[in-house]
XYZ file of N, CA, C and O in Angstrom:
252
model
N 33.117 79.604 -11.949
C 33.852 78.816 -12.982
C 35.409 78.858 -12.710
O 36.106 77.942 -12.881
N 35.855 80.065 -12.321
C 37.308 80.280 -12.099
C 37.663 79.475 -10.817
O 38.711 78.810 -10.782
N 36.796 79.536 -9.832
C 37.059 78.805 -8.521
C 37.116 77.333 -8.748
O 37.898 76.643 -8.115
N 36.273 76.820 -9.691
C 36.306 75.378 -10.030
C 37.632 75.003 -10.705
O 38.227 73.999 -10.405
N 38.156 75.875 -11.600
C 39.366 75.698 -12.215
C 40.501 75.665 -11.242
O 41.413 74.826 -11.310
N 40.482 76.690 -10.362
C 41.603 76.729 -9.286
C 41.566 75.438 -8.410
O 42.547 74.935 -8.064
N 40.334 75.050 -8.053
C 40.243 73.831 -7.211
C 40.765 72.648 -7.909
O 41.478 71.787 -7.335
N 40.495 72.485 -9.154
C 41.014 71.368 -9.972
C 42.483 71.419 -10.089
O 43.205 70.421 -9.901
N 43.050 72.617 -10.299
C 44.479 72.786 -10.394
C 45.145 72.405 -9.013
O 46.162 71.735 -9.077
N 44.621 72.914 -7.944
C 45.216 72.543 -6.660
C 45.128 71.128 -6.342
O 46.156 70.541 -5.864
N 43.985 70.443 -6.624
C 43.799 69.050 -6.422
C 44.780 68.214 -7.194
O 45.485 67.426 -6.654
N 44.974 68.527 -8.474
C 45.889 67.823 -9.292
C 47.348 67.963 -8.845
O 48.203 67.086 -8.880
N 47.692 69.294 -8.435
C 49.040 69.577 -7.915
C 49.301 68.802 -6.675
O 50.458 68.197 -6.546
N 48.417 68.856 -5.737
C 48.664 68.151 -4.429
C 48.684 66.625 -4.683
O 49.587 65.991 -4.144
N 47.817 66.077 -5.404
C 47.865 64.673 -5.696
C 49.134 64.244 -6.440
O 49.722 63.213 -6.118
N 49.475 64.993 -7.471
C 50.678 64.689 -8.278
C 51.959 64.756 -7.418
O 52.815 63.941 -7.561
N 52.050 65.779 -6.617
C 53.224 65.953 -5.694
C 53.282 64.759 -4.691
O 54.353 64.182 -4.472
N 52.154 64.437 -4.113
C 52.149 63.348 -3.073
C 52.493 62.042 -3.812
O 53.322 61.268 -3.227
N 51.962 61.734 -4.951
C 52.213 60.493 -5.599
C 53.717 60.469 -6.060
O 54.341 59.467 -5.928
N 54.211 61.512 -6.489
C 55.572 61.544 -6.916
C 56.567 61.346 -5.647
O 57.537 60.570 -5.866
N 56.255 61.953 -4.601
C 57.096 61.704 -3.391
C 56.986 60.306 -2.923
O 58.061 59.667 -2.525
N 55.925 59.633 -3.000
C 55.688 58.314 -2.536
C 56.509 57.353 -3.447
O 57.188 56.483 -3.058
N 56.351 57.529 -4.777
C 57.024 56.663 -5.749
C 58.515 56.866 -5.680
O 59.266 55.890 -5.692
N 58.936 58.109 -5.502
C 60.417 58.337 -5.443
C 60.989 57.711 -4.117
O 62.051 57.102 -4.143
N 60.257 57.787 -3.048
C 60.753 57.170 -1.856
C 60.800 55.620 -1.896
O 61.713 55.016 -1.438
N 59.767 55.017 -2.593
C 59.802 53.606 -2.723
C 60.848 53.147 -3.657
O 61.393 52.003 -3.498
N 61.253 53.908 -4.623
C 62.322 53.510 -5.553
C 63.667 53.821 -4.951
O 64.675 53.143 -5.266
N 63.765 54.924 -4.136
C 65.075 55.227 -3.556
C 65.569 54.268 -2.446
O 66.793 54.033 -2.267
N 64.691 53.688 -1.761
C 65.050 52.805 -0.580
C 65.887 51.600 -1.104
O 66.910 51.309 -0.568
N 65.399 50.879 -2.115
C 66.227 49.710 -2.488
C 67.619 50.206 -3.070
O 68.545 49.388 -3.057
N 67.657 51.359 -3.712
C 68.917 51.837 -4.226
C 69.925 52.123 -3.098
O 71.200 52.030 -3.304
N 69.426 52.498 -1.940
C 70.329 52.888 -0.842
C 70.787 51.722 -0.007
O 71.741 51.812 0.752
N 70.121 50.584 -0.216
C 70.492 49.323 0.517
C 71.107 48.387 -0.390
O 70.535 48.003 -1.411
N 72.281 47.816 -0.041
C 72.978 46.867 -0.929
C 72.465 45.435 -0.600
O 72.739 44.558 -1.403
N 71.900 45.250 0.682
C 71.606 43.843 1.036
C 70.178 43.417 0.671
O 69.796 42.315 0.985
N 69.437 44.173 -0.139
C 68.092 43.853 -0.487
C 68.088 43.021 -1.764
O 68.789 43.499 -2.753
N 67.537 41.895 -1.813
C 67.525 41.095 -2.995
C 66.564 41.809 -4.082
O 65.514 42.240 -3.691
N 67.026 41.753 -5.267
C 66.181 42.412 -6.344
C 66.417 43.876 -6.479
O 65.746 44.488 -7.266
N 67.256 44.407 -5.660
C 67.566 45.918 -5.784
C 68.144 46.301 -7.077
O 67.829 47.437 -7.556
N 68.907 45.416 -7.740
C 69.440 45.794 -9.067
C 68.327 45.819 -10.117
O 68.525 46.651 -11.051
N 67.246 45.201 -9.954
C 66.131 45.190 -10.902
C 65.473 46.644 -10.791
O 65.151 47.329 -11.802
N 65.274 47.110 -9.538
C 64.728 48.464 -9.396
C 65.697 49.498 -9.880
O 65.291 50.461 -10.549
N 67.002 49.313 -9.704
C 67.980 50.179 -10.227
C 67.914 50.321 -11.676
O 67.986 51.420 -12.351
N 67.862 49.171 -12.386
C 67.745 49.056 -13.828
C 66.537 49.789 -14.339
O 66.570 50.568 -15.278
N 65.396 49.540 -13.711
C 64.162 50.106 -14.177
C 64.203 51.641 -13.915
O 63.701 52.386 -14.727
N 64.769 52.077 -12.805
C 64.763 53.525 -12.566
C 65.659 54.176 -13.594
O 65.272 55.290 -14.096
N 66.835 53.649 -13.978
C 67.653 54.278 -14.979
C 66.946 54.214 -16.341
O 67.125 55.144 -17.128
N 66.233 53.164 -16.617
C 65.459 53.151 -17.892
C 64.455 54.216 -17.925
O 64.222 54.881 -18.958
N 63.692 54.456 -16.863
C 62.687 55.479 -16.828
C 63.277 56.794 -16.884
O 62.790 57.707 -17.546
N 64.448 57.015 -16.248
C 65.181 58.257 -16.259
C 65.475 58.714 -17.657
O 65.404 59.877 -18.034
N 65.930 57.740 -18.497
C 66.287 58.091 -19.834
C 64.991 58.441 -20.684
O 65.149 59.199 -21.688
N 63.873 58.050 -20.295
C 62.655 58.380 -20.972
C 62.259 59.833 -20.689
O 61.602 60.492 -21.568
N 62.739 60.396 -19.581
C 62.411 61.820 -19.225
C 63.225 62.797 -20.181
O 62.632 63.886 -20.435
N 64.321 62.345 -20.621
C 65.149 63.278 -21.448
C 65.252 62.651 -22.853
O 66.269 62.129 -23.236
N 64.193 62.785 -23.527
C 64.158 62.169 -24.875
C 64.944 63.061 -25.883
O 65.359 64.160 -25.582
N 65.062 62.623 -27.116
C 65.775 63.294 -28.095
C 65.076 64.413 -28.753
O 65.534 65.096 -29.681
N 63.795 64.665 -28.378
C 62.997 65.701 -28.997
C 62.565 65.305 -30.391
O 62.120 64.191 -30.664
N 62.742 66.159 -31.342
C 62.276 65.931 -32.660
C 63.538 65.868 -33.603
O 63.478 66.248 -34.683
N 64.575 65.213 -33.160
C 65.829 64.995 -33.944
C 65.438 64.077 -35.068
O 64.834 63.000 -34.901
N 65.796 64.412 -36.275
C 65.651 63.492 -37.337
C 64.207 63.557 -37.996
O 63.942 62.788 -38.934
N 63.381 64.358 -37.499
C 62.019 64.462 -38.018
C 61.890 65.442 -39.198
O 60.904 65.398 -39.899
N 62.906 66.263 -39.349
C 62.820 67.221 -40.500
C 63.520 66.495 -41.684
O 64.702 66.249 -41.716
N 62.786 66.281 -42.678
C 63.265 65.602 -43.866
C 63.651 66.625 -44.952
O 63.117 67.592 -45.157
């Protein structure tokens, strides 16, 4: 049972890291090139997603 849990943890970690690297690379390329059309859309979406990572937490929830 413990080996199954470790296997699942390793699989999720490897898959998540690989997916994160691929997505980051695909988003970073248009930002590094000025001559690609539509690069500003990717830049806008990336900054929008970046702000979602750092949310306000539970501000204002205590009444």
